[in-house]
PDB file of C-alpha atoms in Angstrom:
ATOM      1  CA  MET U   8     130.795  97.730  11.794  1.00 97.00           C
ATOM      2  CA  LYS U   9     131.374  93.956  12.048  1.00 97.00           C
ATOM      3  CA  ALA U  10     132.807  92.586  15.442  1.00 97.00           C
ATOM      4  CA  LEU U  11     133.257  89.177  16.930  1.00 97.00           C
ATOM      5  CA  VAL U  12     131.270  89.284  20.245  1.00 97.00           C
ATOM      6  CA  VAL U  13     131.645  87.157  23.317  1.00 97.00           C
ATOM      7  CA  THR U  14     127.986  85.799  23.735  1.00 97.00           C
ATOM      8  CA  ALA U  15     128.659  84.043  26.665  1.00 97.00           C
ATOM      9  CA  PHE U  16     131.801  82.852  28.648  1.00 97.00           C
ATOM     10  CA  GLY U  17     132.860  79.288  27.384  1.00 97.00           C
ATOM     11  CA  GLY U  18     134.519  77.654  24.534  1.00 97.00           C
ATOM     12  CA  PRO U  19     135.390  79.052  21.073  1.00 97.00           C
ATOM     13  CA  ALA U  20     131.962  78.640  19.721  1.00 96.00           C
ATOM     14  CA  VAL U  21     130.814  81.560  21.936  1.00 97.00           C
ATOM     15  CA  LEU U  22     132.611  83.889  19.506  1.00 97.00           C
ATOM     16  CA  ARG U  23     129.797  85.286  17.200  1.00 96.00           C
ATOM     17  CA  LEU U  24     130.075  87.688  14.375  1.00 96.00           C
ATOM     18  CA  ALA U  25     127.768  90.841  15.023  1.00 96.00           C
ATOM     19  CA  GLU U  26     126.799  94.063  13.406  1.00 97.00           C
ATOM     20  CA  LEU U  27     127.390  96.876  16.119  1.00 97.00           C
ATOM     21  CA  PRO U  28     127.273 100.691  15.854  1.00 97.00           C
ATOM     22  CA  ASP U  29     130.586 102.339  14.666  1.00 98.00           C
ATOM     23  CA  PRO U  30     132.642 103.646  17.708  1.00 97.00           C
ATOM     24  CA  GLN U  31     133.637 107.240  17.956  1.00 98.00           C
ATOM     25  CA  ALA U  32     137.056 108.653  18.820  1.00 98.00           C
ATOM     26  CA  GLY U  33     136.820 110.748  21.903  1.00 97.00           C
ATOM     27  CA  PRO U  34     139.400 113.187  23.146  1.00 98.00           C
ATOM     28  CA  GLY U  35     142.822 111.817  22.964  1.00 97.00           C
ATOM     29  CA  GLN U  36     141.871 109.113  20.975  1.00 97.00           C
ATOM     30  CA  VAL U  37     141.947 107.739  17.429  1.00 98.00           C
ATOM     31  CA  ARG U  38     139.857 105.235  15.384  1.00 98.00           C
ATOM     32  CA  ILE U  39     141.724 102.441  13.304  1.00 98.00           C
ATOM     33  CA  ALA U  40     140.247 100.832  10.480  1.00 98.00           C
ATOM     34  CA  VAL U  41     141.537  97.389  11.468  1.00 98.00           C
ATOM     35  CA  HIS U  42     143.084  95.194   8.935  1.00 98.00           C
ATOM     36  CA  ALA U  43     144.745  92.581  11.281  1.00 98.00           C
ATOM     37  CA  ALA U  44     144.192  91.737  14.905  1.00 98.00           C
ATOM     38  CA  GLY U  45     146.750  89.710  17.008  1.00 97.00           C
ATOM     39  CA  THR U  46     145.425  86.693  19.172  1.00 97.00           C
ATOM     40  CA  ASN U  47     146.994  85.784  22.487  1.00 94.00           C
ATOM     41  CA  PRO U  48     146.568  83.199  25.060  1.00 92.00           C
ATOM     42  CA  VAL U  49     144.825  85.750  27.214  1.00 94.00           C
ATOM     43  CA  ASP U  50     142.243  86.255  24.844  1.00 96.00           C
ATOM     44  CA  ALA U  51     141.390  82.633  25.063  1.00 95.00           C
ATOM     45  CA  GLY U  52     141.362  83.078  29.070  1.00 95.00           C
ATOM     46  CA  ASN U  53     138.959  86.011  28.640  1.00 96.00           C
ATOM     47  CA  ARG U  54     136.759  84.244  26.525  1.00 97.00           C
ATOM     48  CA  SER U  55     136.330  81.362  28.828  1.00 96.00           C
ATOM     49  CA  ASP U  56     136.084  83.577  31.877  1.00 96.00           C
ATOM     50  CA  GLY U  57     136.263  87.429  31.823  1.00 94.00           C
ATOM     51  CA  THR U  58     136.159  87.994  35.499  1.00 94.00           C
ATOM     52  CA  TRP U  59     139.992  88.623  35.811  1.00 92.00           C
ATOM     53  CA  ALA U  60     139.778  91.305  33.290  1.00 93.00           C
ATOM     54  CA  GLY U  61     136.388  92.562  34.448  1.00 94.00           C
ATOM     55  CA  LEU U  62     134.785  91.622  31.221  1.00 95.00           C
ATOM     56  CA  ALA U  63     131.015  90.770  30.544  1.00 95.00           C
ATOM     57  CA  PRO U  64     129.388  88.822  27.979  1.00 96.00           C
ATOM     58  CA  GLY U  65     128.847  91.143  24.885  1.00 95.00           C
ATOM     59  CA  CYS U  66     132.533  92.276  25.162  1.00 97.00           C
ATOM     60  CA  ILE U  67     134.928  92.196  22.023  1.00 98.00           C
ATOM     61  CA  LEU U  68     138.365  90.429  22.782  1.00 98.00           C
ATOM     62  CA  GLY U  69     141.641  91.436  21.356  1.00 97.00           C
ATOM     63  CA  TYR U  70     144.609  93.688  22.463  1.00 97.00           C
ATOM     64  CA  GLU U  71     146.678  93.900  19.246  1.00 97.00           C
ATOM     65  CA  VAL U  72     145.536  95.733  16.111  1.00 98.00           C
ATOM     66  CA  ALA U  73     147.200  97.172  12.890  1.00 98.00           C
ATOM     67  CA  GLY U  74     145.369  99.245  10.236  1.00 98.00           C
ATOM     68  CA  VAL U  75     144.807 102.616   9.010  1.00 98.00           C
ATOM     69  CA  VAL U  76     143.584 105.729  11.182  1.00 98.00           C
ATOM     70  CA  ASP U  77     140.422 106.974   9.953  1.00 97.00           C
ATOM     71  CA  GLN U  78     139.258 109.383  12.705  1.00 98.00           C
ATOM     72  CA  VAL U  79     141.099 111.283  15.291  1.00 98.00           C
ATOM     73  CA  GLY U  80     139.589 112.903  18.429  1.00 97.00           C
ATOM     74  CA  LEU U  81     140.000 116.189  19.876  1.00 97.00           C
ATOM     75  CA  GLY U  82     143.492 117.228  21.110  1.00 96.00           C
ATOM     76  CA  VAL U  83     145.224 114.561  18.979  1.00 97.00           C
ATOM     77  CA  ARG U  84     148.338 116.045  16.945  1.00 93.00           C
ATOM     78  CA  GLU U  85     150.738 113.484  16.604  1.00 92.00           C
ATOM     79  CA  VAL U  86     148.476 111.018  14.676  1.00 96.00           C
ATOM     80  CA  ARG U  87     146.703 111.696  11.499  1.00 97.00           C
ATOM     81  CA  ILE U  88     143.927 110.301   9.286  1.00 98.00           C
ATOM     82  CA  GLY U  89     145.592 107.805   6.706  1.00 97.00           C
ATOM     83  CA  ASP U  90     148.391 106.815   8.988  1.00 98.00           C
ATOM     84  CA  ARG U  91     149.554 103.024   8.948  1.00 97.00           C
ATOM     85  CA  VAL U  92     149.913 101.982  12.397  1.00 98.00           C
ATOM     86  CA  MET U  93     149.891  99.298  14.981  1.00 98.00           C
ATOM     87  CA  ALA U  94     148.238  99.929  18.393  1.00 97.00           C
ATOM     88  CA  MET U  95     147.572  98.269  21.669  1.00 94.00           C
ATOM     89  CA  THR U  96     143.747  98.514  22.886  1.00 95.00           C
ATOM     90  CA  SER U  97     143.458  99.189  26.856  1.00 92.00           C
ATOM     91  CA  PHE U  98     144.746  96.076  28.851  1.00 92.00           C
ATOM     92  CA  PRO U  99     143.478  93.995  30.486  1.00 90.00           C
ATOM     93  CA  GLY U 100     139.903  95.556  30.886  1.00 88.00           C
ATOM     94  CA  GLY U 101     139.541  96.880  27.284  1.00 87.00           C
ATOM     95  CA  GLY U 102     140.005  94.818  24.231  1.00 92.00           C
ATOM     96  CA  GLY U 103     137.993  95.706  21.236  1.00 96.00           C
ATOM     97  CA  GLY U 104     140.567  94.565  18.404  1.00 97.00           C
ATOM     98  CA  TYR U 105     138.448  91.648  16.972  1.00 98.00           C
ATOM     99  CA  ALA U 106     136.465  94.417  15.013  1.00 98.00           C
ATOM    100  CA  GLU U 107     136.577  96.446  11.625  1.00 98.00           C
ATOM    101  CA  LEU U 108     136.971  99.451  13.851  1.00 98.00           C
ATOM    102  CA  ALA U 109     138.842 100.040  17.174  1.00 98.00           C
ATOM    103  CA  VAL U 110     139.243 103.060  19.180  1.00 98.00           C
ATOM    104  CA  VAL U 111     142.407 103.460  21.210  1.00 97.00           C
ATOM    105  CA  GLY U 112     144.401 106.194  22.911  1.00 96.00           C
ATOM    106  CA  ALA U 113     146.378 108.068  20.649  1.00 96.00           C
ATOM    107  CA  ASP U 114     149.478 107.462  22.928  1.00 95.00           C
ATOM    108  CA  MET U 115     149.081 103.785  22.238  1.00 95.00           C
ATOM    109  CA  VAL U 116     149.636 104.106  18.646  1.00 97.00           C
ATOM    110  CA  ALA U 117     152.990 103.719  16.548  1.00 97.00           C
ATOM    111  CA  PRO U 118     153.608 104.101  12.912  1.00 97.00           C
ATOM    112  CA  ILE U 119     154.720 101.192  10.721  1.00 96.00           C
ATOM    113  CA  ALA U 120     156.728 101.179   7.834  1.00 89.00           C
ATOM    114  CA  GLY U 121     155.509 100.831   4.342  1.00 82.00           C
ATOM    115  CA  GLU U 122     157.439  97.592   3.803  1.00 86.00           C
ATOM    116  CA  CYS U 123     155.824  95.937   6.942  1.00 93.00           C
ATOM    117  CA  SER U 124     152.340  94.276   6.663  1.00 96.00           C
ATOM    118  CA  PHE U 125     149.549  94.646   8.808  1.00 97.00           C
ATOM    119  CA  ILE U 126     149.686  91.094   9.649  1.00 97.00           C
ATOM    120  CA  GLN U 127     153.340  91.516  10.686  1.00 97.00           C
ATOM    121  CA  ALA U 128     152.355  94.531  12.730  1.00 97.00           C
ATOM    122  CA  ALA U 129     149.490  93.076  14.700  1.00 98.00           C
ATOM    123  CA  SER U 130     151.541  90.281  15.888  1.00 97.00           C
ATOM    124  CA  VAL U 131     153.821  92.644  17.957  1.00 97.00           C
ATOM    125  CA  PRO U 132     152.176  95.084  20.548  1.00 96.00           C
ATOM    126  CA  LEU U 133     151.343  92.546  23.350  1.00 96.00           C
ATOM    127  CA  ALA U 134     153.676  89.587  22.612  1.00 95.00           C
ATOM    128  CA  GLY U 135     156.523  91.612  21.650  1.00 96.00           C
ATOM    129  CA  GLY U 136     155.700  94.105  24.336  1.00 96.00           C
ATOM    130  CA  THR U 137     155.768  91.402  26.991  1.00 96.00           C
ATOM    131  CA  ALA U 138     159.147  89.968  25.668  1.00 97.00           C
ATOM    132  CA  TYR U 139     160.588  93.561  25.686  1.00 97.00           C
ATOM    133  CA  GLU U 140     159.440  93.703  29.146  1.00 97.00           C
ATOM    134  CA  ILE U 141     161.031  90.537  30.344  1.00 98.00           C
ATOM    135  CA  LEU U 142     164.209  91.630  28.848  1.00 97.00           C
ATOM    136  CA  ARG U 143     164.163  94.975  30.445  1.00 97.00           C
ATOM    137  CA  ARG U 144     163.469  93.628  33.954  1.00 97.00           C
ATOM    138  CA  LEU U 145     166.323  90.976  33.776  1.00 98.00           C
ATOM    139  CA  GLN U 146     168.890  93.690  32.657  1.00 97.00           C
ATOM    140  CA  LEU U 147     171.419  90.651  31.729  1.00 98.00           C
ATOM    141  CA  PRO U 148     174.841  91.749  30.452  1.00 98.00           C
ATOM    142  CA  ARG U 149     175.921  90.825  26.931  1.00 98.00           C
ATOM    143  CA  GLY U 150     177.314  87.202  26.993  1.00 98.00           C
ATOM    144  CA  ALA U 151     175.005  86.128  29.720  1.00 98.00           C
ATOM    145  CA  SER U 152     173.082  82.751  29.100  1.00 98.00           C
ATOM    146  CA  VAL U 153     169.287  82.421  29.660  1.00 98.00           C
ATOM    147  CA  LEU U 154     167.115  79.390  29.436  1.00 98.00           C
ATOM    148  CA  VAL U 155     163.852  79.876  27.870  1.00 98.00           C
ATOM    149  CA  HIS U 156     160.799  77.810  28.228  1.00 97.00           C
ATOM    150  CA  GLY U 157     157.944  78.056  25.571  1.00 94.00           C
ATOM    151  CA  ALA U 158     160.604  79.661  23.182  1.00 96.00           C
ATOM    152  CA  SER U 159     158.563  78.758  19.965  1.00 93.00           C
ATOM    153  CA  GLY U 160     155.334  80.630  20.981  1.00 91.00           C
ATOM    154  CA  GLY U 161     154.230  84.025  20.339  1.00 92.00           C
ATOM    155  CA  VAL U 162     156.075  85.851  23.138  1.00 95.00           C
ATOM    156  CA  GLY U 163     159.030  83.212  22.865  1.00 96.00           C
ATOM    157  CA  THR U 164     159.901  83.880  19.141  1.00 96.00           C
ATOM    158  CA  PHE U 165     160.070  87.516  20.022  1.00 97.00           C
ATOM    159  CA  PHE U 166     162.121  87.165  23.098  1.00 98.00           C
ATOM    160  CA  VAL U 167     164.842  84.853  21.190  1.00 98.00           C
ATOM    161  CA  GLN U 168     165.297  87.572  18.819  1.00 98.00           C
ATOM    162  CA  LEU U 169     165.309  90.451  21.157  1.00 97.00           C
ATOM    163  CA  ALA U 170     167.704  88.629  23.686  1.00 98.00           C
ATOM    164  CA  THR U 171     170.001  87.601  20.663  1.00 97.00           C
ATOM    165  CA  SER U 172     170.224  91.156  19.603  1.00 96.00           C
ATOM    166  CA  ALA U 173     171.149  92.177  22.989  1.00 97.00           C
ATOM    167  CA  GLY U 174     174.206  89.908  23.100  1.00 98.00           C
ATOM    168  CA  LEU U 175     172.591  87.084  25.202  1.00 98.00           C
ATOM    169  CA  ARG U 176     173.197  83.231  24.791  1.00 98.00           C
ATOM    170  CA  VAL U 177     169.723  81.843  24.285  1.00 98.00           C
ATOM    171  CA  ILE U 178     169.079  78.328  25.188  1.00 98.00           C
ATOM    172  CA  ALA U 179     165.719  77.651  23.752  1.00 98.00           C
ATOM    173  CA  VAL U 180     163.294  75.157  24.960  1.00 97.00           C
ATOM    174  CA  GLY U 181     160.791  73.663  22.230  1.00 93.00           C
ATOM    175  CA  GLY U 182     159.692  70.641  20.317  1.00 92.00           C
ATOM    176  CA  TYR U 183     162.355  69.276  17.743  1.00 93.00           C
ATOM    177  CA  ARG U 184     160.157  70.728  14.774  1.00 93.00           C
ATOM    178  CA  SER U 185     160.821  74.056  16.074  1.00 94.00           C
ATOM    179  CA  HIS U 186     164.567  73.929  16.389  1.00 97.00           C
ATOM    180  CA  LYS U 187     165.352  75.049  12.767  1.00 96.00           C
ATOM    181  CA  LEU U 188     163.133  77.960  13.231  1.00 96.00           C
ATOM    182  CA  LEU U 189     164.467  78.903  16.591  1.00 97.00           C
ATOM    183  CA  THR U 190     168.118  78.555  15.502  1.00 97.00           C
ATOM    184  CA  GLU U 191     167.376  80.931  12.522  1.00 97.00           C
ATOM    185  CA  LEU U 192     165.947  83.460  14.953  1.00 97.00           C
ATOM    186  CA  GLY U 193     169.235  83.472  16.850  1.00 97.00           C
ATOM    187  CA  ALA U 194     169.014  80.634  19.634  1.00 98.00           C
ATOM    188  CA  TRP U 195     172.599  79.520  20.561  1.00 97.00           C
ATOM    189  CA  HIS U 196     171.272  75.871  21.418  1.00 98.00           C
ATOM    190  CA  CYS U 197     168.030  74.042  21.403  1.00 98.00           C
ATOM    191  CA  ILE U 198     166.381  71.484  23.703  1.00 98.00           C
ATOM    192  CA  ASP U 199     163.534  69.042  22.915  1.00 96.00           C
ATOM    193  CA  TYR U 200     161.590  68.935  26.087  1.00 94.00           C
ATOM    194  CA  ARG U 201     159.896  65.766  25.024  1.00 92.00           C
ATOM    195  CA  THR U 202     163.031  63.528  24.685  1.00 95.00           C
ATOM    196  CA  THR U 203     165.654  65.290  26.797  1.00 94.00           C
ATOM    197  CA  LYS U 204     165.709  66.304  30.454  1.00 96.00           C
ATOM    198  CA  VAL U 205     165.918  70.099  30.405  1.00 97.00           C
ATOM    199  CA  ALA U 206     168.082  71.112  33.234  1.00 97.00           C
ATOM    200  CA  PRO U 207     171.141  68.840  32.731  1.00 98.00           C
ATOM    201  CA  ALA U 208     171.007  69.557  29.050  1.00 98.00           C
ATOM    202  CA  ALA U 209     170.982  73.364  29.834  1.00 98.00           C
ATOM    203  CA  LEU U 210     173.962  72.798  32.111  1.00 98.00           C
ATOM    204  CA  ALA U 211     175.934  70.881  29.561  1.00 97.00           C
ATOM    205  CA  ALA U 212     174.984  73.682  26.710  1.00 97.00           C
ATOM    206  CA  ALA U 213     176.133  76.504  28.652  1.00 97.00           C
ATOM    207  CA  GLY U 214     179.115  74.819  30.214  1.00 97.00           C
ATOM    208  CA  GLY U 215     177.783  75.506  33.732  1.00 98.00           C
ATOM    209  CA  PRO U 216     174.709  77.052  35.321  1.00 98.00           C
ATOM    210  CA  VAL U 217     172.691  79.586  33.316  1.00 98.00           C
ATOM    211  CA  ASP U 218     172.325  83.340  34.494  1.00 98.00           C
ATOM    212  CA  ALA U 219     168.443  83.189  34.261  1.00 98.00           C
ATOM    213  CA  ILE U 220     165.428  81.208  33.236  1.00 98.00           C
ATOM    214  CA  VAL U 221     162.504  82.653  31.500  1.00 98.00           C
ATOM    215  CA  ASP U 222     159.332  80.566  31.862  1.00 97.00           C
ATOM    216  CA  LEU U 223     156.650  81.445  29.185  1.00 95.00           C
ATOM    217  CA  PHE U 224     154.566  78.222  29.812  1.00 90.00           C
ATOM    218  CA  GLY U 225     153.844  77.812  33.248  1.00 89.00           C
ATOM    219  CA  GLY U 226     153.101  74.684  35.522  1.00 92.00           C
ATOM    220  CA  THR U 227     156.238  72.841  36.680  1.00 95.00           C
ATOM    221  CA  VAL U 228     158.720  73.759  34.074  1.00 95.00           C
ATOM    222  CA  LEU U 229     160.452  76.303  36.257  1.00 96.00           C
ATOM    223  CA  ARG U 230     160.402  74.160  39.288  1.00 95.00           C
ATOM    224  CA  ASP U 231     162.016  71.244  37.047  1.00 95.00           C
ATOM    225  CA  SER U 232     164.682  73.431  35.820  1.00 97.00           C
ATOM    226  CA  LEU U 233     165.796  75.287  38.783  1.00 97.00           C
ATOM    227  CA  SER U 234     169.010  73.198  39.217  1.00 97.00           C
ATOM    228  CA  ALA U 235     170.414  74.801  35.822  1.00 98.00           C
ATOM    229  CA  VAL U 236     170.345  78.598  37.303  1.00 98.00           C
ATOM    230  CA  ARG U 237     173.349  79.800  39.138  1.00 98.00           C
ATOM    231  CA  SER U 238     173.277  80.939  42.682  1.00 98.00           C
ATOM    232  CA  HIS U 239     172.097  84.717  42.572  1.00 98.00           C
ATOM    233  CA  GLY U 240     170.615  84.172  39.379  1.00 98.00           C
ATOM    234  CA  GLN U 241     167.268  85.263  38.121  1.00 98.00           C
ATOM    235  CA  LEU U 242     163.878  83.950  37.155  1.00 98.00           C
ATOM    236  CA  ALA U 243     160.948  85.522  35.139  1.00 98.00           C
ATOM    237  CA  SER U 244     157.612  83.989  34.448  1.00 97.00           C
ATOM    238  CA  ILE U 245     154.511  85.361  32.666  1.00 95.00           C
ATOM    239  CA  GLU U 246     152.390  82.252  33.892  1.00 90.00           C
ATOM    240  CA  THR U 247     151.595  81.198  37.307  1.00 90.00           C
ATOM    241  CA  PRO U 248     154.481  78.666  38.164  1.00 93.00           C
ATOM    242  CA  ASP U 249     154.093  75.545  40.409  1.00 94.00           C
ATOM    243  CA  LEU U 250     157.204  76.610  42.414  1.00 93.00           C
ATOM    244  CA  ASP U 251     158.489  75.992  45.973  1.00 92.00           C
ATOM    245  CA  LEU U 252     159.794  79.151  47.207  1.00 93.00           C
ATOM    246  CA  ASP U 253     162.245  77.448  49.380  1.00 95.00           C
ATOM    247  CA  PRO U 254     165.031  76.527  46.802  1.00 95.00           C
ATOM    248  CA  VAL U 255     164.571  79.997  45.405  1.00 96.00           C
ATOM    249  CA  ILE U 256     165.400  81.543  48.757  1.00 96.00           C
ATOM    250  CA  ASP U 257     168.275  79.157  49.570  1.00 96.00           C
ATOM    251  CA  ALA U 258     169.888  79.821  46.039  1.00 96.00           C
ATOM    252  CA  ASN U 259     169.361  83.749  46.618  1.00 98.00           C
ATOM    253  CA  LEU U 260     167.455  83.732  43.344  1.00 98.00           C
ATOM    254  CA  THR U 261     165.489  86.973  42.129  1.00 98.00           C
ATOM    255  CA  PHE U 262     161.911  86.374  40.731  1.00 97.00           C
ATOM    256  CA  HIS U 263     160.359  88.518  38.306  1.00 97.00           C
ATOM    257  CA  GLY U 264     156.410  88.204  37.935  1.00 96.00           C
ATOM    258  CA  ILE U 265     155.725  89.743  34.665  1.00 95.00           C
ATOM    259  CA  LEU U 266     152.351  91.166  34.056  1.00 92.00           C
ATOM    260  CA  PHE U 267     151.963  93.445  30.839  1.00 85.00           C
ATOM    261  CA  GLN U 268     150.955  97.015  31.286  1.00 86.00           C
ATOM    262  CA  ASN U 269     150.204  99.545  28.637  1.00 88.00           C
ATOM    263  CA  ASP U 270     153.293 101.649  27.743  1.00 90.00           C
ATOM    264  CA  GLY U 271     153.066 103.807  24.482  1.00 91.00           C
ATOM    265  CA  PRO U 272     156.905 104.257  24.269  1.00 93.00           C
ATOM    266  CA  ARG U 273     157.473 100.560  24.186  1.00 95.00           C
ATOM    267  CA  ILE U 274     155.257 100.040  21.352  1.00 95.00           C
ATOM    268  CA  GLN U 275     156.876 102.956  19.662  1.00 95.00           C
ATOM    269  CA  ALA U 276     160.281 101.271  20.241  1.00 95.00           C
ATOM    270  CA  LEU U 277     159.128  98.063  18.855  1.00 96.00           C
ATOM    271  CA  ALA U 278     157.620  99.602  15.624  1.00 96.00           C
ATOM    272  CA  LYS U 279     161.091 101.090  14.789  1.00 94.00           C
ATOM    273  CA  GLN U 280     162.546  97.564  15.351  1.00 93.00           C
ATOM    274  CA  LEU U 281     159.937  95.890  13.204  1.00 94.00           C
ATOM    275  CA  GLY U 282     161.666  94.544  10.150  1.00 89.00           C
ATOM    276  CA  ARG U 283     165.087  95.295  11.535  1.00 89.00           C
ATOM    277  CA  THR U 284     165.671  93.612  14.834  1.00 88.00           C
ATOM    278  CA  ILE U 285     162.417  91.600  15.083  1.00 92.00           C
ATOM    279  CA  HIS U 286     160.762  89.665  12.247  1.00 94.00           C
ATOM    280  CA  PRO U 287     157.412  88.365  13.539  1.00 96.00           C
ATOM    281  CA  VAL U 288     156.859  84.477  13.147  1.00 95.00           C
ATOM    282  CA  ILE U 289     153.079  84.020  11.779  1.00 96.00           C
ATOM    283  CA  ALA U 290     151.901  80.473  12.589  1.00 93.00           C
ATOM    284  CA  ALA U 291     148.489  81.015  10.834  1.00 95.00           C
ATOM    285  CA  THR U 292     146.126  83.444   9.909  1.00 97.00           C
ATOM    286  CA  PHE U 293     142.306  83.087   9.778  1.00 97.00           C
ATOM    287  CA  PRO U 294     139.577  85.597   8.461  1.00 97.00           C
ATOM    288  CA  LEU U 295     137.585  87.199  11.388  1.00 95.00           C
ATOM    289  CA  GLN U 296     134.578  85.089  10.910  1.00 94.00           C
ATOM    290  CA  ARG U 297     136.792  82.149  11.570  1.00 95.00           C
ATOM    291  CA  ALA U 298     138.139  83.384  15.045  1.00 95.00           C
ATOM    292  CA  ALA U 299     136.690  80.199  16.633  1.00 96.00           C
ATOM    293  CA  GLU U 300     139.229  78.088  14.694  1.00 96.00           C
ATOM    294  CA  ALA U 301     142.132  80.385  15.590  1.00 96.00           C
ATOM    295  CA  HIS U 302     141.169  80.022  19.264  1.00 96.00           C
ATOM    296  CA  GLN U 303     141.204  76.199  18.921  1.00 94.00           C
ATOM    297  CA  LEU U 304     144.682  76.500  17.644  1.00 93.00           C
ATOM    298  CA  LEU U 305     145.578  79.013  20.229  1.00 91.00           C
ATOM    299  CA  GLU U 306     144.570  76.643  23.077  1.00 90.00           C
ATOM    300  CA  SER U 307     146.418  73.699  21.506  1.00 86.00           C
ATOM    301  CA  GLN U 308     149.701  75.357  22.618  1.00 71.00           C
ATOM    302  CA  HIS U 309     151.257  73.914  19.508  1.00 70.00           C
ATOM    303  CA  SER U 310     151.418  76.880  17.177  1.00 72.00           C
ATOM    304  CA  ARG U 311     154.913  78.404  16.377  1.00 82.00           C
ATOM    305  CA  GLY U 312     154.549  81.863  16.470  1.00 89.00           C
ATOM    306  CA  LYS U 313     151.594  84.230  16.248  1.00 95.00           C
ATOM    307  CA  ILE U 314     147.895  83.521  15.018  1.00 96.00           C
ATOM    308  CA  ILE U 315     146.519  86.469  13.395  1.00 97.00           C
ATOM    309  CA  LEU U 316     142.851  87.391  12.308  1.00 98.00           C
ATOM    310  CA  VAL U 317     142.712  89.010   9.010  1.00 98.00           C
ATOM    311  CA  VAL U 318     139.922  91.644   9.279  1.00 97.00           C
ATOM    312  CA  ARG U 319     139.993  93.275   5.831  1.00 90.00           C
ATOM    313  CA  GLY U 320     142.282  93.185   2.742  1.00 74.00           C
ATOM    314  CA  THR U 321     145.925  93.802   4.054  1.00 63.00           C
TER     315      THR U 321
END
């Protein structure tokens, strides 16, 4: 099979197309003929330095795949050869999605409807799963307000849709050029962080403090917008925030640090919502051999939605 290999940790140029032996499905596993693979910021981080994920040079990145099952291992009964599926590879130490063939646990596979493309499906497992997990952890009631930093990114576009479908009032932070998109996805109000101070704008939009702040960006954005959340409110972040805990404690805030974990039922739940509650936003597609360009765009942090690698005809 052809696969993108990390030849050494570093910039996007370290991704090289190579010919490797076909992997085989073991007990409880299936092999997928990959049509599309999702990219995520964590992929770029692993390419730059795989220490956190326990990776070594020669590894294959990629946690999200969609394609057709072409081999099933011993004991697998729920998944059959020929099934159109989306799947999650082992996180964080697995990967393997940037390839023509990927072996995954059968419990991490979900069937996709015939009207859904492989490109759409490949965008969901990690990014959509992260948004799903944030919403599950917050447990906000219908009508609650939530301020979202990084709303126009891969995770953010899923979160806006899932939160809106759960009856939340989403105040989305993103560049002005993304506001039309975010509104179409269900955002109740949008704030341009480049031209507007976020905290007072959020307070004005919500008519008072919001119930929660979701940080999908990291850095100082959470700290700078703390004055917008109510006492006994909630914070959630998927990136390491630059945050002083004193005001968090003083305001009796609950902080949720979100690190994605493999969860088959979550992927299956998302697959059922694909094309109904959630409609993936695809920022760009690249053929597998142009993954370095995909990573350059990924690291620019200016893409709206997901960046997908097309592995074979979709």
